[in-house]
CSV table of C-alpha atoms in Angstrom, one decimal:
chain,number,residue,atom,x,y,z
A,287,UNK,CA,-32.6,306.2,46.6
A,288,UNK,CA,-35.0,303.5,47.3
A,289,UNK,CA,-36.6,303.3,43.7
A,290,UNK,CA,-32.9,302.1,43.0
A,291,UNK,CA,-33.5,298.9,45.0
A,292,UNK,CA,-36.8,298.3,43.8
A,293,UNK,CA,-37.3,294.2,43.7
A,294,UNK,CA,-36.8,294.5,39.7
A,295,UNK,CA,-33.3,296.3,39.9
A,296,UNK,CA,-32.2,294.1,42.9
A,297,UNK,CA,-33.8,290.7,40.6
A,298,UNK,CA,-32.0,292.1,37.6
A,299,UNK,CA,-28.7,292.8,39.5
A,300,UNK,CA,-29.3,289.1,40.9
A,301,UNK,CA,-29.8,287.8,37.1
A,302,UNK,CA,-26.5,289.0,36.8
A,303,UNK,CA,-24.6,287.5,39.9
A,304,UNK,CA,-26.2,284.2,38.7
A,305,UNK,CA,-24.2,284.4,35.4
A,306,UNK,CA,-20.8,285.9,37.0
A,307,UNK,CA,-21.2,282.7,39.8
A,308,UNK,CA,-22.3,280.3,36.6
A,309,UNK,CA,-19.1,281.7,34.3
A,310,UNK,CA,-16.7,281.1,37.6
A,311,UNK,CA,-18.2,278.1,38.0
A,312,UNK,CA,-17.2,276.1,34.5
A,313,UNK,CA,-14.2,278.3,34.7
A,314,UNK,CA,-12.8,276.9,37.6
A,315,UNK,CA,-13.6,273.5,36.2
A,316,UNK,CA,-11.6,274.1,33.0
A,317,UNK,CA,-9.0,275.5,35.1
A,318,UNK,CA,-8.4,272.9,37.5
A,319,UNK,CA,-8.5,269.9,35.0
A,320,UNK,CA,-5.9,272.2,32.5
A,321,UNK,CA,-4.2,273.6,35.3
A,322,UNK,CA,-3.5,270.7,37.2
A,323,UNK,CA,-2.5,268.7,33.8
A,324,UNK,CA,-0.3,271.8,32.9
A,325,UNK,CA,0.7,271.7,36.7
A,326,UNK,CA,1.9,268.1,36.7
A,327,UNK,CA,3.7,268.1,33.1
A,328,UNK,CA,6.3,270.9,34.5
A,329,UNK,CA,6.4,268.9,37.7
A,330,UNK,CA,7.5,265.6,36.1
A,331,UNK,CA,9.9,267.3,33.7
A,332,UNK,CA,8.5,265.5,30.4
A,333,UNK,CA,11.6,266.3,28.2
A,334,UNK,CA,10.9,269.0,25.7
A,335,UNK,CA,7.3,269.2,26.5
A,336,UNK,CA,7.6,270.9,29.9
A,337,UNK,CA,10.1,273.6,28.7
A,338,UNK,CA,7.3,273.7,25.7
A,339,UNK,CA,4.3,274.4,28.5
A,340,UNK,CA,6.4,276.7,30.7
A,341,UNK,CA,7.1,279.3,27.7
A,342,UNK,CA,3.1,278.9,27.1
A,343,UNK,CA,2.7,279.8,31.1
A,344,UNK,CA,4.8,282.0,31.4
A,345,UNK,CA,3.6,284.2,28.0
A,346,UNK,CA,-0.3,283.7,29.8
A,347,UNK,CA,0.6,284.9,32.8
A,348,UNK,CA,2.4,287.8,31.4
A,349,UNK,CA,-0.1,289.2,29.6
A,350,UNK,CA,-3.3,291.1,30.7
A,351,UNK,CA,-6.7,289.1,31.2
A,352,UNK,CA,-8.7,292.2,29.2
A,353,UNK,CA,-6.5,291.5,25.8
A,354,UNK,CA,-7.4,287.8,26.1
A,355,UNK,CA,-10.8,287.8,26.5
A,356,UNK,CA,-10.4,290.6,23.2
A,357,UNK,CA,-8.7,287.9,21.7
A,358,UNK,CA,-11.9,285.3,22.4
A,359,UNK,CA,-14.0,287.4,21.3
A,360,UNK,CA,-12.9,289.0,18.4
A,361,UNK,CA,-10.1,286.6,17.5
A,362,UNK,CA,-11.0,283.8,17.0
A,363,UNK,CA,-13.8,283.8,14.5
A,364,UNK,CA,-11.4,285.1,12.7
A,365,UNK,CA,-10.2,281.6,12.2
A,366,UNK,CA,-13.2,280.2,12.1
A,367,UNK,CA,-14.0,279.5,15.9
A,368,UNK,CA,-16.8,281.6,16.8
A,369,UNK,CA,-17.8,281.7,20.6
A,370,UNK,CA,-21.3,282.9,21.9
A,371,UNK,CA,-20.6,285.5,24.4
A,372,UNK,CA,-20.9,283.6,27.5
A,373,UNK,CA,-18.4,280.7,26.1
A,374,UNK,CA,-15.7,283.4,24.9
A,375,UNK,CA,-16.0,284.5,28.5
A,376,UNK,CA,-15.3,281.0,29.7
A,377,UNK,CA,-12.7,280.2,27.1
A,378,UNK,CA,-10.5,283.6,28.2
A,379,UNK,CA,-10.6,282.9,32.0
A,380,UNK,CA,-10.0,279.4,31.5
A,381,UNK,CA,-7.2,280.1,29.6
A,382,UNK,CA,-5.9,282.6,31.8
A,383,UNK,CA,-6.8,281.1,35.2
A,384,UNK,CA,-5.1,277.6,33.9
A,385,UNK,CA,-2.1,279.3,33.7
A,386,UNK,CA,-2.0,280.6,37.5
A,387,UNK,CA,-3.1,277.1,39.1
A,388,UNK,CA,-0.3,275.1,37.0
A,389,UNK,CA,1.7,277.0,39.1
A,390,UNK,CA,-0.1,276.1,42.2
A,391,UNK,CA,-0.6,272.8,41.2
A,392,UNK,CA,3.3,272.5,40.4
A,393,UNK,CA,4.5,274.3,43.9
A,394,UNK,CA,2.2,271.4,45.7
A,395,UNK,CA,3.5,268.9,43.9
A,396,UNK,CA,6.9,270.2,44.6
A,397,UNK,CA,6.6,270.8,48.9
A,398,UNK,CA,6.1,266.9,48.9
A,399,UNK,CA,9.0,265.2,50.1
A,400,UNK,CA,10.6,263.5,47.2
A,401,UNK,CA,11.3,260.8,49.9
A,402,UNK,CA,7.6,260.0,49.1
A,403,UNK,CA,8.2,259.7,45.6
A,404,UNK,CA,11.1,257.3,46.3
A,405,UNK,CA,9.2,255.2,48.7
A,406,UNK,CA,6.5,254.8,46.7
A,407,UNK,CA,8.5,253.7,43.3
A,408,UNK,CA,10.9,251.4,45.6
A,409,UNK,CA,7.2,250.0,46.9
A,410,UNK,CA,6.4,248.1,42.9
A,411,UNK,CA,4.3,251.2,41.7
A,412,UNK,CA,5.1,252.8,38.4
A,413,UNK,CA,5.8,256.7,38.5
A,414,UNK,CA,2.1,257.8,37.2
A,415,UNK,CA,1.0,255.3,40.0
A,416,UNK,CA,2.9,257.0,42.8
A,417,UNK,CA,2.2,260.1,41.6
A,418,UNK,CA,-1.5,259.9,41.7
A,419,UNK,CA,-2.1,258.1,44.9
A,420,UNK,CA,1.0,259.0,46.8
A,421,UNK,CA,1.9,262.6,45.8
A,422,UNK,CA,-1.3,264.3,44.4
A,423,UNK,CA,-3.6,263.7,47.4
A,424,UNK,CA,-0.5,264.9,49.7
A,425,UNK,CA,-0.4,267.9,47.5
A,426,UNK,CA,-3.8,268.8,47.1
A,427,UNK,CA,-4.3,269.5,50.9
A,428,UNK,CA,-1.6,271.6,50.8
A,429,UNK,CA,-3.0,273.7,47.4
A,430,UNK,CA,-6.8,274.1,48.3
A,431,UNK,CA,-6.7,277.2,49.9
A,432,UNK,CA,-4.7,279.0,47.2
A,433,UNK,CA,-7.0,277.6,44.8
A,434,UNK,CA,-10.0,279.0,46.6
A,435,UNK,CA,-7.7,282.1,47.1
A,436,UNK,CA,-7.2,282.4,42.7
A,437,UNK,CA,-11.4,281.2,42.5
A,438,UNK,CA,-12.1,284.5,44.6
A,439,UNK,CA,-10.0,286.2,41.8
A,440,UNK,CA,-11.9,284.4,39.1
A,441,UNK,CA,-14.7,285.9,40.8
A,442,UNK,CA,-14.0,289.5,40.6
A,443,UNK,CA,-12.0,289.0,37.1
A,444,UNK,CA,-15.9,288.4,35.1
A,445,UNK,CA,-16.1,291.7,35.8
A,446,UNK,CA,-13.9,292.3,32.6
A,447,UNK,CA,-16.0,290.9,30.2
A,448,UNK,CA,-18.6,293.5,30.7
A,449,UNK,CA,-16.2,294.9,27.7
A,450,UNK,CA,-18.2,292.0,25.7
A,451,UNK,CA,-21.2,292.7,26.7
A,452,UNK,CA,-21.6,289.4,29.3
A,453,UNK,CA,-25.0,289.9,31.3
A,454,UNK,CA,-23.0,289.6,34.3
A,455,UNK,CA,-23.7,291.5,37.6
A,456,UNK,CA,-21.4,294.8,36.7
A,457,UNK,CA,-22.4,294.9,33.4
A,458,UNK,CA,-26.4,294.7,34.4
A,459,UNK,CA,-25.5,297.6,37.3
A,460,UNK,CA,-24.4,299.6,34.0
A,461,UNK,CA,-27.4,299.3,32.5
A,462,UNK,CA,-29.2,300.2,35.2
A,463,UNK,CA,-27.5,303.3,36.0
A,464,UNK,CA,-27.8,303.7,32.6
A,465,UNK,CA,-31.1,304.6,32.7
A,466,UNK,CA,-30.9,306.6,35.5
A,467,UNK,CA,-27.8,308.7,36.7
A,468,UNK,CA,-29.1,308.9,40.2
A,469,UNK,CA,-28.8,305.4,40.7
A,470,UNK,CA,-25.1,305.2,40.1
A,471,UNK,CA,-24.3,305.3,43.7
A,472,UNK,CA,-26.7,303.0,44.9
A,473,UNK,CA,-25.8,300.7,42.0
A,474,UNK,CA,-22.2,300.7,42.9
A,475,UNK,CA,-22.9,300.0,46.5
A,476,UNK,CA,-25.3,297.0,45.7
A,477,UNK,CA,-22.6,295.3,43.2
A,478,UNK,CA,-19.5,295.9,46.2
A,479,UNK,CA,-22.0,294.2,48.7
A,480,UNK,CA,-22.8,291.3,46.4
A,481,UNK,CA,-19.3,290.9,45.5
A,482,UNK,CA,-18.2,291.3,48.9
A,483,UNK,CA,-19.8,288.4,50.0
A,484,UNK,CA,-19.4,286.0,47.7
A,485,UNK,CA,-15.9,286.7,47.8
A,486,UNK,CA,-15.7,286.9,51.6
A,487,UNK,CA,-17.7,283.3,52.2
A,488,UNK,CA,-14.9,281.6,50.4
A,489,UNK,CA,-12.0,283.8,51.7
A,490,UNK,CA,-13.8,282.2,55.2
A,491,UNK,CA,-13.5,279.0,53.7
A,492,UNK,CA,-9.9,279.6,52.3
A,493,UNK,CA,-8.9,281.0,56.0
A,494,UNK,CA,-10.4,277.8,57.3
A,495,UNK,CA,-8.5,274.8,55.1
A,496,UNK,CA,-5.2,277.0,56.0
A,497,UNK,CA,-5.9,276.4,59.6
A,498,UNK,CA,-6.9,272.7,59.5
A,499,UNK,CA,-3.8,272.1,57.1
A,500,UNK,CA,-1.5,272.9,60.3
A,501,UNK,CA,-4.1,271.0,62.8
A,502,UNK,CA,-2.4,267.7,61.5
């Protein structure tokens, strides 16, 4: 049991959080800037072009993460778009993780009192004007913690592209165990913990904004 935790399994399982934190991390990024675009376009009701980026939502949402990152993967080169492994990753959970924060991005934008929107166009600004200094920084308070609540499911959703061979912290635990059947258990308990706190520290932080957004 404790050769499975030797300092060069426990680095190697560490090599492999740094990638699943690095993928979340430009994930998120992706996400939030085609999210909250996505997000606002169904908000505003562009004519054609939000019923046009609902249907794309909606088709995302409704299908499963594991077929899209397939689709990345294998896909695309297909067409002549070939993504390195890590970047196939990225492209199939920003893809899919764009999709769910349009919708938290549109349900913000929604729980702001139109009255704002009103008061703001009735004040001289134009609509893009009161939108982005009246309504979105209203919003935004209001949509961090489900944001940080969908990044904890980014988190845990890398796990899936261990079906593409990502070095990330589940698919390093395999190889570990790999080489050793005995070290299945401890594998799986070292991967739970690491997951477990990552994932906790931001539900803490999720927990947190949700409180303060009531203190005011």
């Amino acid at each position: 049991m404790n050769e499975a935790f030797s300092w060069m399994n426990l680095r190697f399982l560490l090599d492999g959080l740094w990638v699943t934190i690095q993928v979340s991390i430009v994930s998120i990024i992706f996400s939030m800037i085609l999210g909250g675009i996505a997000g606002t376009v169904r908000f505003s009701n562009v004519p054609i072009l939000s019923r046009i980026v609902g249907i794309v939502i909606d088709v995302i949402r409704n299908l499963p993460l594991l077929l899209i990152i397939f689709f990345t993967y294998f896909a695309l080169p297909q067409i002549g778009i070939k993504l390195n492994i890590f970047w196939a990753a990225v492209a199939a959970l920003t893809i899919f993780e764009s999709a769910m924060l349009s919708e938290i991005f549109r349900a913000g934008l929604n729980a702001v009192p139109k009255g704002q929107t009103e008061a703001g166009m009735s004040s001289g600004l134009t609509y893009v004007q009161t939108l982005t200094m009246i309504i979105m920084p209203q919003a935004f308070k209001s949509m961090l913690p489900a944001i940080l609540s969908q990044l904890i499911s980014l988190i845990k959703d890398t796990s899936l592209a261990v079906i593409i061979s990502l070095p990330e912290l589940t698919h390093n635990a395999k190889i570990i165990y790999g080489q050793n059947t005995n070290y299945v258990i401890p594998m799986f308990i070292a991967v739970t913990l690491m997951y477990f706190v990552v994932c906790y520290l931001l539900s803490v932080v999720s927990s947190f904004l949700e409180t303060s957004k009531y203190n005011y």
